[in-house]
Structures are given as structure tokens and as C-alpha cells.
mmCIF file of C-alpha atoms and ligand atoms in Angstrom:
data_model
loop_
_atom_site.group_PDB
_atom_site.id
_atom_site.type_symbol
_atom_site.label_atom_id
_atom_site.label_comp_id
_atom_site.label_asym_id
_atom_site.label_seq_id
_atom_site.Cartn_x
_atom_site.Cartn_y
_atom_site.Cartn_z
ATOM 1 C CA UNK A 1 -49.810 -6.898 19.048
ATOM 2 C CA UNK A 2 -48.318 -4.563 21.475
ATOM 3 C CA UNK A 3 -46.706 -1.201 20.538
ATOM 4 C CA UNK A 4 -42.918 -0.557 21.534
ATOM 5 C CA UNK A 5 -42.230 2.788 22.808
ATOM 6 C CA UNK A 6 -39.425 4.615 23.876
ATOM 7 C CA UNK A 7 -40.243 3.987 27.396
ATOM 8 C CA UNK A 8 -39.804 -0.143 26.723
ATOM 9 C CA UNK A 9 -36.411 0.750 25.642
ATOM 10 C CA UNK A 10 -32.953 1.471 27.016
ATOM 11 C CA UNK A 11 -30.136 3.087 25.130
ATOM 12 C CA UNK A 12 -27.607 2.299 27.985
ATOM 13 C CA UNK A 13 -27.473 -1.993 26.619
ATOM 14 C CA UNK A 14 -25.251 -0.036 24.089
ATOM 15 C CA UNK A 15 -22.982 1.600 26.415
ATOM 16 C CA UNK A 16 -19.369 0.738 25.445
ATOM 17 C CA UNK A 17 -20.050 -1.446 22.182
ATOM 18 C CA UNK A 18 -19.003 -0.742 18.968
ATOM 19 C CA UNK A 19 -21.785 -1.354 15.530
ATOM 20 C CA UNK A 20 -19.894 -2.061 12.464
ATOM 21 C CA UNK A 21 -22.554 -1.411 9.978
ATOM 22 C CA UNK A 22 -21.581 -3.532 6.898
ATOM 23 C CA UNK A 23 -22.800 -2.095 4.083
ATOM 24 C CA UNK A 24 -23.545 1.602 3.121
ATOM 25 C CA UNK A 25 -26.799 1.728 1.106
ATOM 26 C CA UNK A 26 -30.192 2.657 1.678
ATOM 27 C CA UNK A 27 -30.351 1.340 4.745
ATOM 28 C CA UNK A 28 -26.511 1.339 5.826
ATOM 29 C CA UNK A 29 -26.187 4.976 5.492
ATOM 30 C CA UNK A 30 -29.100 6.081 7.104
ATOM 31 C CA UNK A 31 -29.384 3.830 9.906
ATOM 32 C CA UNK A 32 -25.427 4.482 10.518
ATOM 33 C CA UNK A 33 -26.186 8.391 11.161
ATOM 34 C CA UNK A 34 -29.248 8.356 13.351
ATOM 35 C CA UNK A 35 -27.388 5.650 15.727
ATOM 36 C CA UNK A 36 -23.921 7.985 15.679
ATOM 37 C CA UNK A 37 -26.740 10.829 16.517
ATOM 38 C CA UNK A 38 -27.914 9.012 19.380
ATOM 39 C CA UNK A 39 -24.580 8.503 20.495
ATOM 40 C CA UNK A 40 -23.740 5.017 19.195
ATOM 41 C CA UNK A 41 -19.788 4.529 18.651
ATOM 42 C CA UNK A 42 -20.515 3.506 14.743
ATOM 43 C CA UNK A 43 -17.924 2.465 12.207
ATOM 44 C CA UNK A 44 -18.476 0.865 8.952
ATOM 45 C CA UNK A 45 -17.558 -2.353 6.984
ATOM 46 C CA UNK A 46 -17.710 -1.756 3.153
ATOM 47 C CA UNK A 47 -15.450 -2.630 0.189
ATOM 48 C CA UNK A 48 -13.917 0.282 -1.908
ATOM 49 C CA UNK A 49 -16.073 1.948 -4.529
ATOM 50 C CA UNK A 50 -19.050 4.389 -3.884
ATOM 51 C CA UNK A 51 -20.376 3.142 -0.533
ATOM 52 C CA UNK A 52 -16.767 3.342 1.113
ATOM 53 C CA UNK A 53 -16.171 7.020 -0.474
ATOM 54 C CA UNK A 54 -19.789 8.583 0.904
ATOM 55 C CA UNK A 55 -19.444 7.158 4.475
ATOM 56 C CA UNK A 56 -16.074 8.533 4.773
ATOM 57 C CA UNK A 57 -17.286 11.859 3.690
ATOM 58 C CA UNK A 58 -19.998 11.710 6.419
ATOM 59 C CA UNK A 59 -17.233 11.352 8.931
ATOM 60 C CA UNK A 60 -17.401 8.135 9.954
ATOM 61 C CA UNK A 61 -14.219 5.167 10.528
ATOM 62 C CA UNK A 62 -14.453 3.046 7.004
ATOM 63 C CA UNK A 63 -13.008 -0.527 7.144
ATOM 64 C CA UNK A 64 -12.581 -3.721 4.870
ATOM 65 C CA UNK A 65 -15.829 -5.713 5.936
ATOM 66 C CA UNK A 66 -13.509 -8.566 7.875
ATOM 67 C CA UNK A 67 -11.997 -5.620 9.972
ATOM 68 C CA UNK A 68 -15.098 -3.650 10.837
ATOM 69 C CA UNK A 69 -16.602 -7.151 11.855
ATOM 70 C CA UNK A 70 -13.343 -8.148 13.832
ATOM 71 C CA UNK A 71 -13.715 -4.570 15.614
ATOM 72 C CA UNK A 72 -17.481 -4.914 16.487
ATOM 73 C CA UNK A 73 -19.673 -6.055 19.266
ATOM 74 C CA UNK A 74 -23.065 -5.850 17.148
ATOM 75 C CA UNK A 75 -22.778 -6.895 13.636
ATOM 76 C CA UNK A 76 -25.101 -5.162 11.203
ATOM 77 C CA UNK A 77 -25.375 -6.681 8.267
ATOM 78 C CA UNK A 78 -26.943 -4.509 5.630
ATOM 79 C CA UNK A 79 -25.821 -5.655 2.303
ATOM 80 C CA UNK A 80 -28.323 -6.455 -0.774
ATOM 81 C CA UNK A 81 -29.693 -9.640 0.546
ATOM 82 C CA UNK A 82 -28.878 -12.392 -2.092
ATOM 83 C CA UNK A 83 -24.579 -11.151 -0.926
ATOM 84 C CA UNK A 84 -25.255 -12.029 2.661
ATOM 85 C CA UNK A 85 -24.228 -15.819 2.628
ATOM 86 C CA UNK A 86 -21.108 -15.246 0.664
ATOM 87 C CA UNK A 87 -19.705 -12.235 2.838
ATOM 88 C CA UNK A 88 -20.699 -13.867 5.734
ATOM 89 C CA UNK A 89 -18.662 -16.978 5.054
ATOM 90 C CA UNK A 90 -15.845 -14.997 4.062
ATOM 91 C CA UNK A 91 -15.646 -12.270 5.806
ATOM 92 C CA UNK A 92 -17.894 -12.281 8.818
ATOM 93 C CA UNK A 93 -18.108 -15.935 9.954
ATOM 94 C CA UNK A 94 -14.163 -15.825 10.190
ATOM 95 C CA UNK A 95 -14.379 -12.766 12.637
ATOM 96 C CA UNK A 96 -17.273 -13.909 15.060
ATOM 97 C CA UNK A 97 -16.825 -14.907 18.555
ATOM 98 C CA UNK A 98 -18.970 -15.945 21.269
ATOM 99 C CA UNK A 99 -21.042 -12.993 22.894
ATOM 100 C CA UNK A 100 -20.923 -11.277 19.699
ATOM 101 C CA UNK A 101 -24.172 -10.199 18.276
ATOM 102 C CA UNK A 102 -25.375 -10.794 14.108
ATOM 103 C CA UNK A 103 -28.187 -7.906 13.073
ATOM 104 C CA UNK A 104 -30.158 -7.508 10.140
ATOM 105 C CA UNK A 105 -33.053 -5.827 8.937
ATOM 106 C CA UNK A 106 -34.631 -7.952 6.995
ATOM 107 C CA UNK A 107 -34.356 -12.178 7.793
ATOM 108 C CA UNK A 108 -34.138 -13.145 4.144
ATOM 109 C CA UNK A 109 -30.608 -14.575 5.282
ATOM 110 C CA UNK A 110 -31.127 -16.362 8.378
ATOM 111 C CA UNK A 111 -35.127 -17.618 7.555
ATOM 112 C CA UNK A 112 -33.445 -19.284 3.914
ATOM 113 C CA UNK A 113 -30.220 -20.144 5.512
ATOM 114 C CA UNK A 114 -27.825 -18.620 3.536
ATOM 115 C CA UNK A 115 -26.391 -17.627 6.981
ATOM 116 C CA UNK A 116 -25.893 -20.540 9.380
ATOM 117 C CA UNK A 117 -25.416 -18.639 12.394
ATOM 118 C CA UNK A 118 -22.716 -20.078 15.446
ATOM 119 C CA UNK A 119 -24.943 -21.085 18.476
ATOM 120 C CA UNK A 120 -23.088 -18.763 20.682
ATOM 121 C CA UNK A 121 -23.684 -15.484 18.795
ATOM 122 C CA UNK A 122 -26.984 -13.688 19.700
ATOM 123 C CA UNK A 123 -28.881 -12.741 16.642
ATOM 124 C CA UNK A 124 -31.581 -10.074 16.283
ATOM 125 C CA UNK A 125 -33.082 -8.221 13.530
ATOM 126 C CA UNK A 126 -33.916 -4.195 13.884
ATOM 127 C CA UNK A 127 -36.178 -3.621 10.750
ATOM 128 C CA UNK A 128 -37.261 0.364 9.911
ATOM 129 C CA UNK A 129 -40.551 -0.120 8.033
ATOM 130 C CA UNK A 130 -39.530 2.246 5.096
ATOM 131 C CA UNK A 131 -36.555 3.857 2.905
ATOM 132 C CA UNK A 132 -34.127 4.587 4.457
ATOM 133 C CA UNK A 133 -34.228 8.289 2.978
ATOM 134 C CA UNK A 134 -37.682 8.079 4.943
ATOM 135 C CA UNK A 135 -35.657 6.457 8.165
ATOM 136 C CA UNK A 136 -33.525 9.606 8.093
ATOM 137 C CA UNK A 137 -35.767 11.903 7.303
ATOM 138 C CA UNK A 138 -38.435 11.546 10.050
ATOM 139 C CA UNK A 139 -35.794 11.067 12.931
ATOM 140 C CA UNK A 140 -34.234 14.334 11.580
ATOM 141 C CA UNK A 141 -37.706 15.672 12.407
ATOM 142 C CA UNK A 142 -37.372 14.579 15.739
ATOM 143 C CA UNK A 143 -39.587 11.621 15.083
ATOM 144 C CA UNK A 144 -39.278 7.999 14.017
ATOM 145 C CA UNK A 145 -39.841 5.446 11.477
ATOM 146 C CA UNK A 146 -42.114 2.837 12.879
ATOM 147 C CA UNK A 147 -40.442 -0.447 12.724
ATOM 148 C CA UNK A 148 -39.840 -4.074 13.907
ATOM 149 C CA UNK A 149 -37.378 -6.160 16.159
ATOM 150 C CA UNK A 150 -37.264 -10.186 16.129
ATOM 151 C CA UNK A 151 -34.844 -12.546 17.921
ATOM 152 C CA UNK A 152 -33.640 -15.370 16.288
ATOM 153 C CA UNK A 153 -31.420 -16.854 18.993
ATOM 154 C CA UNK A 154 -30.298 -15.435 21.830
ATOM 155 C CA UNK A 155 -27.531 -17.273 24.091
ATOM 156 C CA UNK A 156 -26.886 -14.041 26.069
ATOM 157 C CA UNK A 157 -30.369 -13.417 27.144
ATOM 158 C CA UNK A 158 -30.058 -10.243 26.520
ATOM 159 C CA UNK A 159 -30.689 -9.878 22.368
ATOM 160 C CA UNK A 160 -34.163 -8.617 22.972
ATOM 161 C CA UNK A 161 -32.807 -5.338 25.021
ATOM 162 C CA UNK A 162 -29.815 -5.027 22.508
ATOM 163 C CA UNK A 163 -32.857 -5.183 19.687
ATOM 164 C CA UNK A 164 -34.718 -2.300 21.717
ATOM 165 C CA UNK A 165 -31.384 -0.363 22.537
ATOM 166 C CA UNK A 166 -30.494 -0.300 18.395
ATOM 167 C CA UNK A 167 -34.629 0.629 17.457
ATOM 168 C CA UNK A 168 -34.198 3.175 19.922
ATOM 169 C CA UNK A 169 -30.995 4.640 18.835
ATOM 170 C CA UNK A 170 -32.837 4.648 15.334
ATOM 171 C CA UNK A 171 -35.927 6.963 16.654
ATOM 172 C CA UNK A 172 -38.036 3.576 15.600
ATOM 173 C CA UNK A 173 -39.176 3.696 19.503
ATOM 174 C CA UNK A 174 -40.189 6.889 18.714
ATOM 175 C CA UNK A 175 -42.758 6.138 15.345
ATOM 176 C CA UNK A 176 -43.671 2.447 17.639
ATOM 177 C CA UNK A 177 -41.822 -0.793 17.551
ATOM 178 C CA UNK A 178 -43.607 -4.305 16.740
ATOM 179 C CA UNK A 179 -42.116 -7.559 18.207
ATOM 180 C CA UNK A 180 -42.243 -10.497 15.185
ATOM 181 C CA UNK A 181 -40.846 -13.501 14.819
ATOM 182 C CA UNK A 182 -37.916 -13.578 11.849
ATOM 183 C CA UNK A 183 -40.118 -15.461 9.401
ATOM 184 C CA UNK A 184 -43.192 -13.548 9.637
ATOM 185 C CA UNK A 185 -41.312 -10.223 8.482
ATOM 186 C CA UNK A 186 -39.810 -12.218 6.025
ATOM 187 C CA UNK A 187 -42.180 -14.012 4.437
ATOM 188 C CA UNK A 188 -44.515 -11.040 5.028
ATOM 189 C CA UNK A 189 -42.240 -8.863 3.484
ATOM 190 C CA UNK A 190 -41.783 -10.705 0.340
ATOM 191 C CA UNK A 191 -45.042 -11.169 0.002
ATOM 192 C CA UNK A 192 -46.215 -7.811 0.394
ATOM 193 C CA UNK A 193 -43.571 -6.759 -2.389
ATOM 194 C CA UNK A 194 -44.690 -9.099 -4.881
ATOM 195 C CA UNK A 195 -48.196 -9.213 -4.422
ATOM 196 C CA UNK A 196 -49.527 -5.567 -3.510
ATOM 197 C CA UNK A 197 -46.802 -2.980 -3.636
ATOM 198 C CA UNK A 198 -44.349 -3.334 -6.213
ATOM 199 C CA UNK A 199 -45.789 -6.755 -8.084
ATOM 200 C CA UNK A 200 -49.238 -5.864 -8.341
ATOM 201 C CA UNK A 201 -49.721 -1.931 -8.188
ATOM 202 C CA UNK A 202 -47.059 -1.432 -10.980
ATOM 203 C CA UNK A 203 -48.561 -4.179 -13.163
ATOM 204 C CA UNK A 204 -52.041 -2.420 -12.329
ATOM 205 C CA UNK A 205 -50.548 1.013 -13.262
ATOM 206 C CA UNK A 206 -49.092 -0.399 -16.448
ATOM 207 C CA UNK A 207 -52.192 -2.328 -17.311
ATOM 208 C CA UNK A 208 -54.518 0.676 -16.962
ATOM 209 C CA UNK A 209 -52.011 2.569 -19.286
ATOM 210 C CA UNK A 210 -51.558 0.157 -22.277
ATOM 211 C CA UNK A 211 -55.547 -0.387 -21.895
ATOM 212 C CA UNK A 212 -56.014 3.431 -22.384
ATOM 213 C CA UNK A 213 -53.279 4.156 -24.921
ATOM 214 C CA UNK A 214 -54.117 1.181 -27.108
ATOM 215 C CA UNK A 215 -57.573 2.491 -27.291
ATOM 216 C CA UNK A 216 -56.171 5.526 -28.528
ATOM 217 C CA UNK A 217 -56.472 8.074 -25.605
ATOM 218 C CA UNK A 218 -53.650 10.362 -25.543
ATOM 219 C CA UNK A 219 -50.460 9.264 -23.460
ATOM 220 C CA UNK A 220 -50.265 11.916 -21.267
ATOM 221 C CA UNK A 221 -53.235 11.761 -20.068
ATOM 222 C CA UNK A 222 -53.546 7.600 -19.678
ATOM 223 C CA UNK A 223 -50.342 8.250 -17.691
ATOM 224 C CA UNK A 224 -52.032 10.585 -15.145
ATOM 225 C CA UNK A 225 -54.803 8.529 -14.650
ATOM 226 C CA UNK A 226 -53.102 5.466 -14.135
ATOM 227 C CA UNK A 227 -50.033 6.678 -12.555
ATOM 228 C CA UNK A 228 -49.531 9.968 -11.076
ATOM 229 C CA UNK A 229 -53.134 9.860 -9.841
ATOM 230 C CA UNK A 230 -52.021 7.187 -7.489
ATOM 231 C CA UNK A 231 -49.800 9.047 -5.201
ATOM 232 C CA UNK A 232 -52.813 11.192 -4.754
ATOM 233 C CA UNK A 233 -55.000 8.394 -3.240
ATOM 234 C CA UNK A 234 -52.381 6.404 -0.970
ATOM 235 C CA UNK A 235 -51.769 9.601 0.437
ATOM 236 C CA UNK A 236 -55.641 9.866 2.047
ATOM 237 C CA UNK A 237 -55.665 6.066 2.383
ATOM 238 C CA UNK A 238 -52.214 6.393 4.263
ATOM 239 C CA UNK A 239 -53.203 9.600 6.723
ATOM 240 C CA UNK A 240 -56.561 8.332 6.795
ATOM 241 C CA UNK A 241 -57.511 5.102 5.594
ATOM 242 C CA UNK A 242 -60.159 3.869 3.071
ATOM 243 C CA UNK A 243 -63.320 5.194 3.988
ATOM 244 C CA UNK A 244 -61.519 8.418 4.092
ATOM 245 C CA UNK A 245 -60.374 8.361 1.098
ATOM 246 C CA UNK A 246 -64.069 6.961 -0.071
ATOM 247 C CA UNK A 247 -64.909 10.121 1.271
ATOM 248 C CA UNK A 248 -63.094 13.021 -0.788
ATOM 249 C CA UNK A 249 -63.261 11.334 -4.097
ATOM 250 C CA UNK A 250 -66.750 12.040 -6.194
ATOM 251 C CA UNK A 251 -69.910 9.551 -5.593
ATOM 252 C CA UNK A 252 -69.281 8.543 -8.900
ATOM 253 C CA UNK A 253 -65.507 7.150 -8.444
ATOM 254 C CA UNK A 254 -66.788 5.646 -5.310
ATOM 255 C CA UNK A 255 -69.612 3.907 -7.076
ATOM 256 C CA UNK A 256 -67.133 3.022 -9.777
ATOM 257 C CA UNK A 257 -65.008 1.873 -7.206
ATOM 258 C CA UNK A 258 -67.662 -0.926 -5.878
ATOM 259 C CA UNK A 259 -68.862 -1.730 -9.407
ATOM 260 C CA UNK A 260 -65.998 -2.757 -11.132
ATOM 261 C CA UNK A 261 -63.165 -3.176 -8.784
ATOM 262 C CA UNK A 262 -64.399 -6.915 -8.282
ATOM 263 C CA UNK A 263 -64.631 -7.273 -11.719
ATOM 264 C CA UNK A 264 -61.046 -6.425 -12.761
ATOM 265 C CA UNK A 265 -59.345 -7.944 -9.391
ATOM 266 C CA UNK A 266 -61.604 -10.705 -8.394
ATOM 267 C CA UNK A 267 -61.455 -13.788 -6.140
ATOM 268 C CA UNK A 268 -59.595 -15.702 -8.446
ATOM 269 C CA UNK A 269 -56.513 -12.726 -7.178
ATOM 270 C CA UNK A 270 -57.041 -13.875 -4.219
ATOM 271 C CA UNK A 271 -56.713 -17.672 -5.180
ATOM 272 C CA UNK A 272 -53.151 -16.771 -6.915
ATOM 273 C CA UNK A 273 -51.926 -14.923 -3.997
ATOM 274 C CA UNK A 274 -52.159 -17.552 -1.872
ATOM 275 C CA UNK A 275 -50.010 -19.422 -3.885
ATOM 276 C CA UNK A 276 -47.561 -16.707 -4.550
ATOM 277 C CA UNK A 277 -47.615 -17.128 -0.208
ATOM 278 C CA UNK A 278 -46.930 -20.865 -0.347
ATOM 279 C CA UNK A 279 -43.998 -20.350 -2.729
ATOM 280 C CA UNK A 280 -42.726 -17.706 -0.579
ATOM 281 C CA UNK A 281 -42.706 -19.817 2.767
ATOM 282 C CA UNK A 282 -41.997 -23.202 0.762
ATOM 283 C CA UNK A 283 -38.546 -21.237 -0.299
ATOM 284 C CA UNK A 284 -39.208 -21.820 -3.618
ATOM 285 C CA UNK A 285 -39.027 -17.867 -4.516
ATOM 286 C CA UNK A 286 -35.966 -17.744 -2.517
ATOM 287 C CA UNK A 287 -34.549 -20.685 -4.392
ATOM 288 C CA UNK A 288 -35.089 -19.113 -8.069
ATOM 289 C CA UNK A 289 -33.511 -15.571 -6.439
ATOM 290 C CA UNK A 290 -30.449 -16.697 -5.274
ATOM 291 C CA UNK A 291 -29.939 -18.700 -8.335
ATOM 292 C CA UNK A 292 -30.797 -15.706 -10.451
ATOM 293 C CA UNK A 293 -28.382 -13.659 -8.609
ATOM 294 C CA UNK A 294 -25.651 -15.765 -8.528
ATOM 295 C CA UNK A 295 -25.858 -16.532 -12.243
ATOM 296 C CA UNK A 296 -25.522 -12.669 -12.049
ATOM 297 C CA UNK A 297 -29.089 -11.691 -12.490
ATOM 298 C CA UNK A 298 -29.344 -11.791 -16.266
ATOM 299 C CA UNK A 299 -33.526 -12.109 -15.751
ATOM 300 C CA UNK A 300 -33.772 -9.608 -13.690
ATOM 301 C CA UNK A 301 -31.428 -6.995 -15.871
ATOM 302 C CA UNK A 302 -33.318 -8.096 -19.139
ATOM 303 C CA UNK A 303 -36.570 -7.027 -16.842
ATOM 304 C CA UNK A 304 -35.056 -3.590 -15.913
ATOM 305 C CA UNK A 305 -33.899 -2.686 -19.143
ATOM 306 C CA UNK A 306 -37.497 -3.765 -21.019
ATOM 307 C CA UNK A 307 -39.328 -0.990 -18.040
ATOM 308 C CA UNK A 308 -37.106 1.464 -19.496
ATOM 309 C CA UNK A 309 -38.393 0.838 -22.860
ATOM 310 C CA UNK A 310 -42.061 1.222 -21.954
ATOM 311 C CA UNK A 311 -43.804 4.341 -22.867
ATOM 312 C CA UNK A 312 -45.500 4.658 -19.298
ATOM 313 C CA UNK A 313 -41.658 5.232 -18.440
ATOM 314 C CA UNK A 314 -41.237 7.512 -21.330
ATOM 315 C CA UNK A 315 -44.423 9.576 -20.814
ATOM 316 C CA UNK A 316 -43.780 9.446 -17.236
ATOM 317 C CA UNK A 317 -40.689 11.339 -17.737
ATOM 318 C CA UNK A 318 -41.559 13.845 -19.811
ATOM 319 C CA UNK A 319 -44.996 14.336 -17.268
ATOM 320 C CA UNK A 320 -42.960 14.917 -14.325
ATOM 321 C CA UNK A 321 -40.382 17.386 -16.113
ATOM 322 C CA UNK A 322 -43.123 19.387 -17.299
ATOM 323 C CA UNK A 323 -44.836 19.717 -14.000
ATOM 324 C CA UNK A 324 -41.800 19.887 -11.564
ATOM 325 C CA UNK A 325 -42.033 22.539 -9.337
ATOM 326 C CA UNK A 326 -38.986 25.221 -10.781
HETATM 327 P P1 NDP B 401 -28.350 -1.228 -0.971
HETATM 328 O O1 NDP B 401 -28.252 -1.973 -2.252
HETATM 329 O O2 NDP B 401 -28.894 0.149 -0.964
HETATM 330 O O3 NDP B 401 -26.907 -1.157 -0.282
HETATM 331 C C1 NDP B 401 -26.099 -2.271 -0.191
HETATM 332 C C2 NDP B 401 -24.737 -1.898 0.360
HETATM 333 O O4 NDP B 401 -23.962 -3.095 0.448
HETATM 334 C C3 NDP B 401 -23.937 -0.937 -0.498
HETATM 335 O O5 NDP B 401 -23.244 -0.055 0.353
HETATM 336 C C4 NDP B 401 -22.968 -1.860 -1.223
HETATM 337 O O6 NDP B 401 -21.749 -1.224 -1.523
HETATM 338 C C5 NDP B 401 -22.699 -2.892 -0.175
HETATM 339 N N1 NDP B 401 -22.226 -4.160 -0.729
HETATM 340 C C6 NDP B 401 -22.825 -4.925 -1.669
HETATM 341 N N2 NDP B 401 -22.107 -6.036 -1.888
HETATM 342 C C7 NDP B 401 -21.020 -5.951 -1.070
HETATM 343 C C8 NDP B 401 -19.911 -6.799 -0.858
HETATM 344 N N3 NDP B 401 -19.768 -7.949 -1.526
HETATM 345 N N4 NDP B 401 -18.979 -6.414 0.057
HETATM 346 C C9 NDP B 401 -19.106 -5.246 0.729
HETATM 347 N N5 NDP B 401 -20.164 -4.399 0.558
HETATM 348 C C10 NDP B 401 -21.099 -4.752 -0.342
HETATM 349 O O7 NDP B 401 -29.194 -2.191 0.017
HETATM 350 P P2 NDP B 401 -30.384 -1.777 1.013
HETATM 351 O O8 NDP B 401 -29.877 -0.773 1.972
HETATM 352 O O9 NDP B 401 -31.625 -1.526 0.250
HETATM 353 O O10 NDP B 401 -30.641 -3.168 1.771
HETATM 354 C C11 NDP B 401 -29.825 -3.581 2.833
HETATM 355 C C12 NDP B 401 -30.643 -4.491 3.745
HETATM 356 O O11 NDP B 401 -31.717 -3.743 4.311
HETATM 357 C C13 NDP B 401 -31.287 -5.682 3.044
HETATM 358 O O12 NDP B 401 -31.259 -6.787 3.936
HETATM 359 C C14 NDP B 401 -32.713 -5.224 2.814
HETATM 360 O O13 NDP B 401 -33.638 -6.271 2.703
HETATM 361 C C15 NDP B 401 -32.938 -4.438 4.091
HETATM 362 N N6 NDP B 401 -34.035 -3.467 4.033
HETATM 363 C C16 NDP B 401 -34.122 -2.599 2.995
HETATM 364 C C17 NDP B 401 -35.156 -1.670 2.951
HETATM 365 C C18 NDP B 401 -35.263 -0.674 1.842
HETATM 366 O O14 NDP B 401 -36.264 0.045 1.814
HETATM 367 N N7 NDP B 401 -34.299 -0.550 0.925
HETATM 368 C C19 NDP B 401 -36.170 -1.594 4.025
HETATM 369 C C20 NDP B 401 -35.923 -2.486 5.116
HETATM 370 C C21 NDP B 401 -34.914 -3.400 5.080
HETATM 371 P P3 NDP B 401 -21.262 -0.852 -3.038
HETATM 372 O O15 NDP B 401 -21.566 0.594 -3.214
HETATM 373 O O16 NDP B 401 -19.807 -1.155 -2.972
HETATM 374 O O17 NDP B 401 -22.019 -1.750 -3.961
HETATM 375 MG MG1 MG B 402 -39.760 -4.856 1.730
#
């Protein structure tokens, strides 16, 4: 795949238009201030609560959702994904017109169809790879977050430079840009969140815990192992890679490593992955979401209130006030 730089990109397709950001967040905030620092005209879409209060505080022209979209040339939507279709048909849809653009940062919507785009609205998606505290932070370092563009239709022909333009105005020109299609970052996305970095390396961590505690070991000490210990190693494998990381642990972790690592995460992971991908580009996972969600997520708060419970939580707590730098 090619690398994007700032080169490939030119601020000037934004000359004149307005982004409504919809949505201050993660991603809504932080994406809204590097763009206004890049000299974007920026205002935001939000209802009232929390979201509207902070980006009025940063300084920036706070609207009802309908009126920020009815102001706009680029729409960018940047709401929790599972509210997209209902905002969108109430709020957006009703504001669109042709030559508008629809933005995004993630294709959830648009891939599972919860928005059925107009044909005569260009629609792109400009996708930091990271937080957006991480999005804010590097570009306030005078870097970028590498990220990703896609166009999903594009009746202007010009959704691709728009794309560029907005990754530019982000600093994600600056960390390198990728070109995708919509569906690979989502389905890629999802199933590199369920599978390897949230599912998967928390059920690892928690495994490796309850493994150690039930044996008896003390708690503190199963949760540095198994959790703390971790931020060590994806640092190397991060600035590095694997074989550097191979490198600076002891012969005897990296023997480890090769001895038992098939044993506890064999092929048969491998075999269940693959059909954690099928259910992701079937839609079946997108299915049971928005269902969950719009029966107002009673799994998924059941779920968040049990990890609270655990004692790797506990422990973990008490760990990192003990050892936080006064
Ligand atoms: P957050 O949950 O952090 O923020 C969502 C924002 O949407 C809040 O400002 C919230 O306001 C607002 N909102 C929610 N519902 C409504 C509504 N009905 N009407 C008006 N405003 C509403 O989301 P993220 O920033 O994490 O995610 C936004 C998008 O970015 C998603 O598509 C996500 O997939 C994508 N993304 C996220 C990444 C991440 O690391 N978090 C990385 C890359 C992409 P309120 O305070 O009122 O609830
Ligand atoms: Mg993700």
C-alpha cells in the first residue's frame, strides 16, 4: 500500500467550507481543534449536556445537531456508532443537499447501513488510527497520528481531495495516510477489537491473573505479571517490533516464549478467529450490537459492572495508587 504524505495533500479543497463536527467525544473534540488549528472554519453539532458545555468552553460555535448540519459543507459525523442511523434520519438526512459531503471515521454506519446515504452527497471517511487524546497529542507535538481515508461514493469527483484536505488539517499527513476501502477498516477494525486488542489481550490478562491467584500467589504480584508487565512489552514491540523485543527480555522468557505460547494459544485460536471474521463481515456482530443498544445495552452494562467487581480491577487500583509517580 502506498503511504500518504503531506505532499499528496492540499489544505486549499477546504478553502471557504464550513465542518460541523457532530459530536464532541473522543474523537469530536480532538479532531475539532487540530482542524480549527490548521485553519478550518469548525463549528459543532451536539445536544445539551457535557459535550455541548466543553466545546463551548474551547471556543468554538455550538449548535443543535440539525443546525450545525444545515450550516455545513462537510458533515462529520462522530457520534458513538450504534446513534448514527437514528440522528441521521432525524437530524442529518433532513438537512443534506446535493454537493454536500457525509464524513466519518469509522464505516460501521455506512458498511451495515444504518445510514442510507442520498446519491448526490459525496461520502468519505478520515479515520486517525488512535485516541483521540493520542490524535491531539502528537499534532500538538508538531507531528501526526497516522491514519486512513476511504471513499464511499463520490458524485463530485472530488471526495478523495476533500478526504486528503481533512487528514491533512488533522496532522494525519504528517504520521502517513493509508487509502482503504470503507469495509476493510471496518471489518478490520472490529475485528482487531474483538480478537487481539481489547477481546483477547484483556481475557489473556485476566486469565493469567485468576490462574495465579487461584493457585494462591499473592494478588499483587499476579497483577504485575499479568497486567502491568504488558505495557512494558508493547512498548519494545511497538518502537521496535518482535524480535526486538525477543531481544531485551532474558533467554529464558524468550525460550518460554516459544515453548508454551503454542500451547496456551494454539491453532485451534486461529480456527475461532476466523469465524469471529465471518460473523463480522456476514453482519451478524453488527446485528446483535445494534439490537443490544437499542434495547439500551442491558448486556453490555451487566458486563461493565461484573469488570468492576473483579479483583484484577481491584488490585489494579490499589497497584497503580501505590506506584503513581507523586
Ligand atoms: P464518544 O462516545 O467519545 O463521543 C460521542 C459524542 O457524541 C459525545 O459528544 C456525545 O455527546 C455525542 N452524542 C451521543 N449521542 C448523541 C445524540 N443522540 N445527539 C447528539 N450528540 C450525541 O465517541 P468516540 O469519539 O469514541 O467515537 C466517535 C466516532 O469515532 C465513532 O464512529 C468511532 O467508531 C470513531 N472512532 C473512535 C476512535 C476511538 O479511539 N475512540 C478511533 C477511531 C474512530 P453527550 O456528551 O451528549 O453524550
Ligand atoms: Mg477500533
Amino acid at each position: 500500500m502506498d503511504i500518504i504524505h503531506d505532499n499528496d495533500a492540499d489544505l486549499s479543497v477546504l478553502n471557504g467550507k464550513t465542518v460541523a463536527v457532530i459530536g464532541y467525544g473522543a474523537q469530536g473534540r480532538a479532531q475539532a481543534l487540530c482542524m480549527r488549528d490548521s485553519g478550518v472554519n469548525v463549528i459543532i453539532g451536539v445536544r445539551p449536556g457535557k459535550s455541548f458545555d466543553a466545546a463551548t468552553q474551547d471556543g468554538f460555535q455550538v449548535m443543535t445537531v440539525a443546525e450545525a448540519s444545515a450550516a455545513a459543507d462537510i458533515i462529520h459525523i462522530l457520534l458513538p456508532d450504534e446513534n448514527h442511523g437514528a440522528v441521521y434520519e432525524n437530524e442529518i438526512k433532513p438537512n443534506l443537499a446535493a454537493g454536500k459531503t457525509l464524513c466519518c471515521s469509522h464505516g460501521f454506519a455506512y458498511v451495515f447501513k444504518t445510514i442510507v446515504p442520498p446519491a448526490d452527497v459525496d461520502v468519505i471517511m478520515v479515520a486517525p488510527k488512535g485516541p483521540g487524546t493520542e490524535v491531539r497529542r502528537v499534532f500538538e507535538e508538531g507531528f501526526g497520528c497516522p491514519g486512513l481515508i476511504a471513499v464511499w461514493q463520490n458524485p463530485s469527483g472530488n471526495a478523495r481531495n476533500v478526504a486528503l484536505g481533512m487528514a491533512k488539517a488533522e496532522g494525519l499527513t504528517r504520521g502517513g495516510v493509508l487509502e482503504c476501502t470503507m469495509q476493510q477498516e471496518t471489518y478490520e477494525d472490529l475485528f482487531g477489537e474483538q480478537n487481539v486488542l481489547c477481546g483477547g489481550l484483556v481475557d489473556l490478562m485476566k486469565y493469567g491473573f485468576e490462574t495465579l491467584i487461584e493457585a494462591g500467589y499473592p494478588a499483587e504480584m499476579a497483577y504485575f505479571e499479568c497486567v502491568h508487565e504488558a505495557k512494558l512489552i508493547v512498548d519494545i514491540i511497538y518502537n521496535k517490533g518482535i524480535q526486538a523485543m525477543n531481544g531485551v527480555i532474558s533467554n529464558t522468557a524468550e525460550f518460554g516464549e516459544y515453548y508454551n505460547g503454542p500451547q496456551i494459544l494454539g491453532p485451534e485460536v486461529k480456527d475461532k478467529m476466523k469465524e469471529s471474521l465471518k460473523r463480522i463481515e456476514s453482519g451478524e456482530f453488527a446485528r446483535v450490537w445494534l439490537a443490544e443498544a437499542a434495547a439500551g445495552a442491558p448486556n453490555l452494562k451487566a458486563k461493565r459492572e461484573a469488570l468492576g467487581e473483579h479483583p484484577v480491577e481491584i488490585v489494579g487500583a490499589k497497584i497503580r495508587s501505590l506506584f503513581e509517580r507523586k
